[in-house]
Tab-separated table of C-alpha atoms and ligand atoms in Angstrom:
chain	number	residue	atom	x	y	z
A	92	MET	CA	-2.606	15.056	-5.375
A	93	LYS	CA	-3.338	11.770	-3.433
A	94	LYS	CA	-2.697	11.975	0.371
A	95	ALA	CA	-5.101	9.684	1.654
A	96	LYS	CA	-5.779	5.912	0.673
A	97	ILE	CA	-8.743	4.233	-0.443
A	98	SER	CA	-9.304	0.685	0.769
A	99	ALA	CA	-11.807	-1.278	-0.783
A	100	SER	CA	-13.597	-3.684	1.496
A	101	LEU	CA	-14.575	-6.784	-0.430
A	102	LEU	CA	-17.201	-7.782	2.060
A	103	SER	CA	-19.733	-6.034	0.079
A	104	ALA	CA	-18.396	-7.265	-3.416
A	105	ASP	CA	-20.561	-9.604	-5.587
A	106	LEU	CA	-18.479	-12.747	-5.210
A	107	SER	CA	-20.044	-14.432	-8.229
A	108	LYS	CA	-18.030	-12.139	-10.336
A	109	LEU	CA	-15.094	-11.144	-8.124
A	110	ASN	CA	-12.741	-10.663	-10.958
A	111	LEU	CA	-14.947	-7.977	-12.545
A	112	GLU	CA	-15.483	-6.240	-9.249
A	113	ILE	CA	-11.850	-6.033	-8.692
A	114	TYR	CA	-11.081	-4.954	-12.406
A	115	SER	CA	-13.696	-2.202	-12.232
A	116	ILE	CA	-11.806	-0.218	-9.531
A	117	ASP	CA	-8.237	-1.627	-9.464
A	118	ASP	CA	-6.417	1.520	-10.806
A	119	LEU	CA	-8.536	3.781	-8.548
A	120	VAL	CA	-8.082	2.365	-5.139
A	121	ASP	CA	-4.957	1.820	-3.213
A	122	GLU	CA	-5.663	-1.374	-1.460
A	123	TYR	CA	-7.945	-4.027	-0.648
A	124	HIS	CA	-9.620	-4.818	2.798
A	125	ILE	CA	-10.640	-8.465	3.657
A	126	ASP	CA	-12.856	-9.001	6.767
A	127	VAL	CA	-12.281	-12.268	8.596
A	128	MET	CA	-15.003	-13.213	10.991
A	129	ASP	CA	-15.516	-16.266	13.053
A	130	GLY	CA	-19.162	-15.761	14.377
A	131	HIS	CA	-17.661	-15.322	17.799
A	132	PHE	CA	-15.732	-12.218	17.948
A	133	ALA	CA	-18.020	-10.798	15.463
A	134	PRO	CA	-21.543	-12.221	14.831
A	135	ASN	CA	-21.176	-13.211	11.342
A	136	LEU	CA	-19.008	-15.571	9.345
A	137	SER	CA	-17.064	-14.477	6.291
A	138	PHE	CA	-13.765	-15.162	4.561
A	139	GLY	CA	-10.850	-17.553	5.135
A	140	PRO	CA	-7.378	-17.843	3.808
A	141	ASP	CA	-8.545	-19.489	0.328
A	142	PHE	CA	-10.468	-16.295	-0.400
A	143	VAL	CA	-7.357	-14.223	0.144
A	144	LYS	CA	-5.379	-16.580	-2.142
A	145	ALA	CA	-8.200	-15.852	-4.841
A	146	VAL	CA	-7.940	-12.140	-4.400
A	147	ARG	CA	-4.243	-12.370	-4.422
A	148	LYS	CA	-4.284	-13.691	-7.972
A	149	LEU	CA	-6.656	-10.882	-9.126
A	150	THR	CA	-4.528	-7.823	-8.276
A	151	LYS	CA	-1.062	-6.639	-7.151
A	152	LYS	CA	-2.508	-4.008	-4.722
A	153	PRO	CA	-1.926	-4.623	-1.114
A	154	LEU	CA	-4.211	-6.778	0.888
A	155	ASP	CA	-5.103	-5.906	4.444
A	156	VAL	CA	-6.649	-8.826	6.270
A	157	HIS	CA	-8.975	-7.584	9.141
A	158	LEU	CA	-9.066	-10.451	11.747
A	159	MET	CA	-12.442	-10.183	13.664
A	160	VAL	CA	-11.728	-13.405	15.319
A	161	ASP	CA	-10.939	-15.015	18.710
A	162	ASN	CA	-7.362	-16.126	18.955
A	163	PRO	CA	-5.921	-14.386	15.976
A	164	MET	CA	-2.359	-15.487	16.680
A	165	LYS	CA	-3.620	-19.031	15.624
A	166	HIS	CA	-4.481	-17.669	12.043
A	167	ILE	CA	-1.781	-15.182	11.188
A	168	ASP	CA	0.470	-17.655	9.492
A	169	SER	CA	-2.093	-18.932	7.189
A	170	PHE	CA	-3.305	-15.521	6.067
A	171	VAL	CA	0.358	-14.420	5.530
A	172	ASP	CA	0.886	-17.604	3.370
A	173	ALA	CA	-2.274	-16.923	1.389
A	174	GLY	CA	-0.839	-13.513	0.345
A	175	ALA	CA	-1.800	-10.926	3.045
A	176	ASP	CA	0.407	-7.688	3.151
A	177	MET	CA	-1.031	-6.558	6.279
A	178	ILE	CA	-2.552	-8.216	9.267
A	179	THR	CA	-4.744	-6.104	11.335
A	180	PHE	CA	-6.086	-7.726	14.627
A	181	HIS	CA	-8.252	-6.274	17.298
A	182	TYR	CA	-7.162	-4.751	20.390
A	183	GLU	CA	-10.042	-6.378	22.299
A	184	THR	CA	-9.050	-9.959	21.265
A	185	ASP	CA	-8.442	-12.707	23.837
A	186	ASP	CA	-4.968	-13.054	22.591
A	187	TYR	CA	-4.463	-9.714	24.354
A	188	LEU	CA	-3.249	-12.115	27.265
A	189	ILE	CA	-0.341	-13.428	25.145
A	190	GLY	CA	0.618	-9.733	24.819
A	191	MET	CA	0.287	-7.169	22.165
A	192	GLY	CA	3.953	-7.072	21.836
A	193	LYS	CA	4.288	-10.843	21.111
A	194	MET	CA	1.593	-10.467	18.374
A	195	GLN	CA	3.297	-7.669	16.808
A	196	GLU	CA	6.833	-9.363	17.016
A	197	HIS	CA	5.049	-12.338	15.226
A	198	ILE	CA	3.439	-10.348	12.525
A	199	LYS	CA	6.726	-8.399	11.692
A	200	SER	CA	8.695	-11.713	11.700
A	201	LYS	CA	6.427	-12.899	8.838
A	202	GLY	CA	7.634	-9.710	7.010
A	203	VAL	CA	4.013	-8.018	6.795
A	204	LYS	CA	2.606	-4.867	8.184
A	205	ILE	CA	0.736	-4.509	11.443
A	206	GLY	CA	-2.524	-3.106	11.967
A	207	ILE	CA	-4.375	-2.723	15.489
A	208	ALA	CA	-8.225	-2.390	15.344
A	209	TYR	CA	-10.220	-0.643	17.848
A	210	ASN	CA	-14.123	-1.036	18.340
A	211	PRO	CA	-16.155	2.038	18.523
A	212	ILE	CA	-16.398	2.140	22.186
A	213	THR	CA	-12.826	1.112	23.175
A	214	PRO	CA	-10.508	4.088	23.907
A	215	VAL	CA	-7.515	4.197	21.701
A	216	TYR	CA	-4.275	3.384	23.258
A	217	ILE	CA	-1.120	3.694	20.911
A	218	PHE	CA	1.739	1.863	22.972
A	219	GLY	CA	4.538	2.202	20.502
A	220	GLU	CA	5.856	2.827	17.068
A	221	GLU	CA	5.969	-0.798	16.055
A	222	MET	CA	2.457	-0.779	14.584
A	223	ASP	CA	1.908	0.541	11.113
A	224	ARG	CA	-1.757	1.294	11.297
A	225	VAL	CA	-4.428	2.128	13.887
A	226	LEU	CA	-7.840	0.955	12.555
A	227	LEU	CA	-10.792	2.645	14.145
A	228	MET	CA	-13.910	0.926	13.776
A	229	SER	CA	-16.721	3.423	13.253
A	230	VAL	CA	-19.439	0.935	13.437
A	231	LYS	CA	-19.837	-2.524	15.312
A	232	PRO	CA	-17.859	-5.355	13.695
A	233	GLY	CA	-19.661	-7.677	11.800
A	234	PHE	CA	-21.883	-6.209	9.019
A	235	ALA	CA	-21.529	-3.912	6.031
A	236	GLY	CA	-23.966	-0.869	5.533
A	237	GLN	CA	-24.070	0.577	9.020
A	238	ASN	CA	-24.151	4.254	9.507
A	239	PHE	CA	-21.239	6.374	10.567
A	240	LYS	CA	-21.818	8.654	13.461
A	241	LYS	CA	-20.503	12.157	13.469
A	242	GLU	CA	-19.454	12.014	17.208
A	243	PHE	CA	-16.889	9.516	15.881
A	244	LEU	CA	-14.879	12.158	14.103
A	245	LYS	CA	-13.360	13.383	17.394
A	246	LYS	CA	-11.782	9.957	17.892
A	247	ILE	CA	-10.132	10.056	14.493
A	248	TYR	CA	-9.009	13.532	15.264
A	249	GLU	CA	-7.553	12.740	18.776
A	250	ALA	CA	-5.866	9.570	17.417
A	251	LYS	CA	-4.153	11.369	14.585
A	252	LYS	CA	-3.188	14.383	17.068
A	253	TRP	CA	-1.530	11.723	19.325
A	254	VAL	CA	0.402	10.079	16.614
A	255	LYS	CA	1.505	13.454	15.005
A	256	LYS	CA	2.592	14.771	18.361
A	257	ARG	CA	4.945	11.892	18.704
A	258	LYS	CA	5.969	12.103	15.056
A	259	TYR	CA	5.140	8.326	14.700
A	260	ASN	CA	4.840	6.830	11.240
A	261	ILE	CA	1.386	5.354	11.951
A	262	GLU	CA	-1.632	5.616	9.713
A	263	ILE	CA	-5.075	6.062	11.044
A	264	ALA	CA	-7.569	4.159	9.102
A	265	VAL	CA	-11.315	4.254	9.331
A	266	ASP	CA	-13.565	1.231	8.769
A	267	GLY	CA	-17.449	1.568	8.356
A	268	GLY	CA	-20.163	3.652	7.115
A	269	ILE	CA	-17.986	5.422	4.502
A	270	ASN	CA	-19.511	7.280	1.713
A	271	GLU	CA	-18.357	10.675	0.000
A	272	LYS	CA	-19.671	12.635	2.734
A	273	THR	CA	-18.091	10.791	5.676
A	274	ALA	CA	-14.720	10.137	3.719
A	275	TYR	CA	-14.575	14.045	3.427
A	276	GLN	CA	-15.100	14.454	7.105
A	277	ALA	CA	-12.773	11.393	8.097
A	278	VAL	CA	-9.835	12.822	6.082
A	279	ARG	CA	-10.454	16.319	7.307
A	280	ASN	CA	-10.281	15.012	10.850
A	281	GLY	CA	-6.987	13.117	10.246
A	282	ALA	CA	-7.721	9.754	8.489
A	283	ASP	CA	-5.001	8.509	6.263
A	284	VAL	CA	-6.875	5.433	5.075
A	285	VAL	CA	-10.668	5.185	4.347
A	286	ILE	CA	-12.089	1.757	4.236
A	287	ALA	CA	-15.327	1.484	1.959
A	288	GLY	CA	-17.430	-1.391	1.197
A	289	SER	CA	-21.241	-0.712	0.382
A	290	TYR	CA	-20.596	2.563	-1.010
A	291	ILE	CA	-18.231	1.203	-3.770
A	292	PHE	CA	-19.726	-2.270	-4.451
A	293	LYS	CA	-23.585	-1.790	-3.790
A	294	SER	CA	-23.540	0.612	-6.689
A	295	TYR	CA	-24.270	0.837	-10.276
A	296	SER	CA	-20.689	2.196	-11.248
A	297	HIS	CA	-18.096	1.152	-8.909
A	298	TYR	CA	-15.653	3.194	-10.895
A	299	LEU	CA	-17.676	6.406	-10.476
A	300	LYS	CA	-18.168	5.798	-6.783
A	301	ALA	CA	-14.360	5.466	-6.260
A	302	GLN	CA	-13.541	8.332	-8.213
A	303	ALA	CA	-16.144	10.439	-6.194
A	304	LEU	CA	-14.595	9.055	-3.020
A	305	ARG	CA	-11.043	10.089	-4.282
A	306	GLN	CA	-12.471	13.564	-4.958
A	307	SER	CA	-13.985	14.134	-1.359
A	308	MET	CA	-10.716	12.694	0.115
A	309	ILE	CA	-8.530	15.304	-1.604
A	310	LEU	CA	-10.982	17.978	-0.565
A	311	GLY	CA	-10.889	16.754	2.848
A	312	TYR	CA	-7.072	16.591	2.801
A	313	ILE	CA	-6.822	20.277	1.630
A	314	ASN	CA	-9.302	21.259	4.240
A	315	ARG	CA	-7.627	19.344	7.005
A	316	LYS	CA	-7.750	20.940	10.346
A	317	LYS	CA	-4.716	22.996	10.792
A	318	SER	CA	-3.788	21.506	14.287
A	319	ILE	CA	-3.134	18.216	12.590
A	320	LYS	CA	-1.759	19.217	9.217
B	131	DX5	C1	-17.439	-4.407	9.268
B	131	DX5	C2	-16.261	-4.509	8.532
B	131	DX5	C3	-16.047	-3.376	7.234
B	131	DX5	C4	-17.295	-3.392	6.350
B	131	DX5	C5	-17.441	-1.934	6.024
B	131	DX5	O1	-17.547	-5.177	10.364
B	131	DX5	O2	-15.032	-4.434	9.163
B	131	DX5	O3	-14.920	-3.534	6.666
B	131	DX5	O4	-16.854	-3.972	5.202
B	131	DX5	O5	-18.660	-1.885	5.233
B	131	DX5	P1	-19.243	-0.544	4.923
B	131	DX5	O6	-18.425	0.250	4.079
B	131	DX5	O7	-20.583	-0.951	4.116
B	131	DX5	O8	-19.850	0.141	6.213
B	132	ZN	ZN1	-13.292	-4.285	8.372
């Protein structure tokens, strides 16, 4: 049984041996998560389209590009051309003024999936069925290795309930502070995708960690709260 997806966040991978990092878990994970930061929207700098291009050569698994940048609209095409399968942009972006609809339309016209990310303090507002994924940040955008707060589970549960009630085909993803315990809790409360960085890549055996994550997610799914099953 495999009812929730593991998305491995490459921000914590050892880039000096990226190929080995990916090969060590490639048959256990469902996709890769690539954090793009510009030092403005998020107080850190990370990957650009060339990195996505390199990852694209190393795996056939889907790549979700998480844009934590100002003016995400400007960057969508280059990441799609580099090999992204999903573009996730922030609800809090300044391009909000362009309009969420326009952003989504543009991403869809490029033939890739749409994710919308929400910072921990932003209330979730799902305004239609066009998006494929709602990404709930459980930590402040910018850095790996932050702690997941238990109070956050309620937000996951509420978002899942909202989507279920309307029978929308939208995945709920959780990003930040994921380990085998928080993955269990997140899936139990409705998460469909669990994004994990340090837990997998800052470990002696990435394979064993990904396996442990899978086990706890299966248990979380079996014990999912009845009201959102
Ligand atoms: C944080 C990023 C995350 C990060 C998660 O801003 O969006 O994807 O890689 O890292 P961990 O799993 O270490 O909390
Ligand atoms: Zn991320």
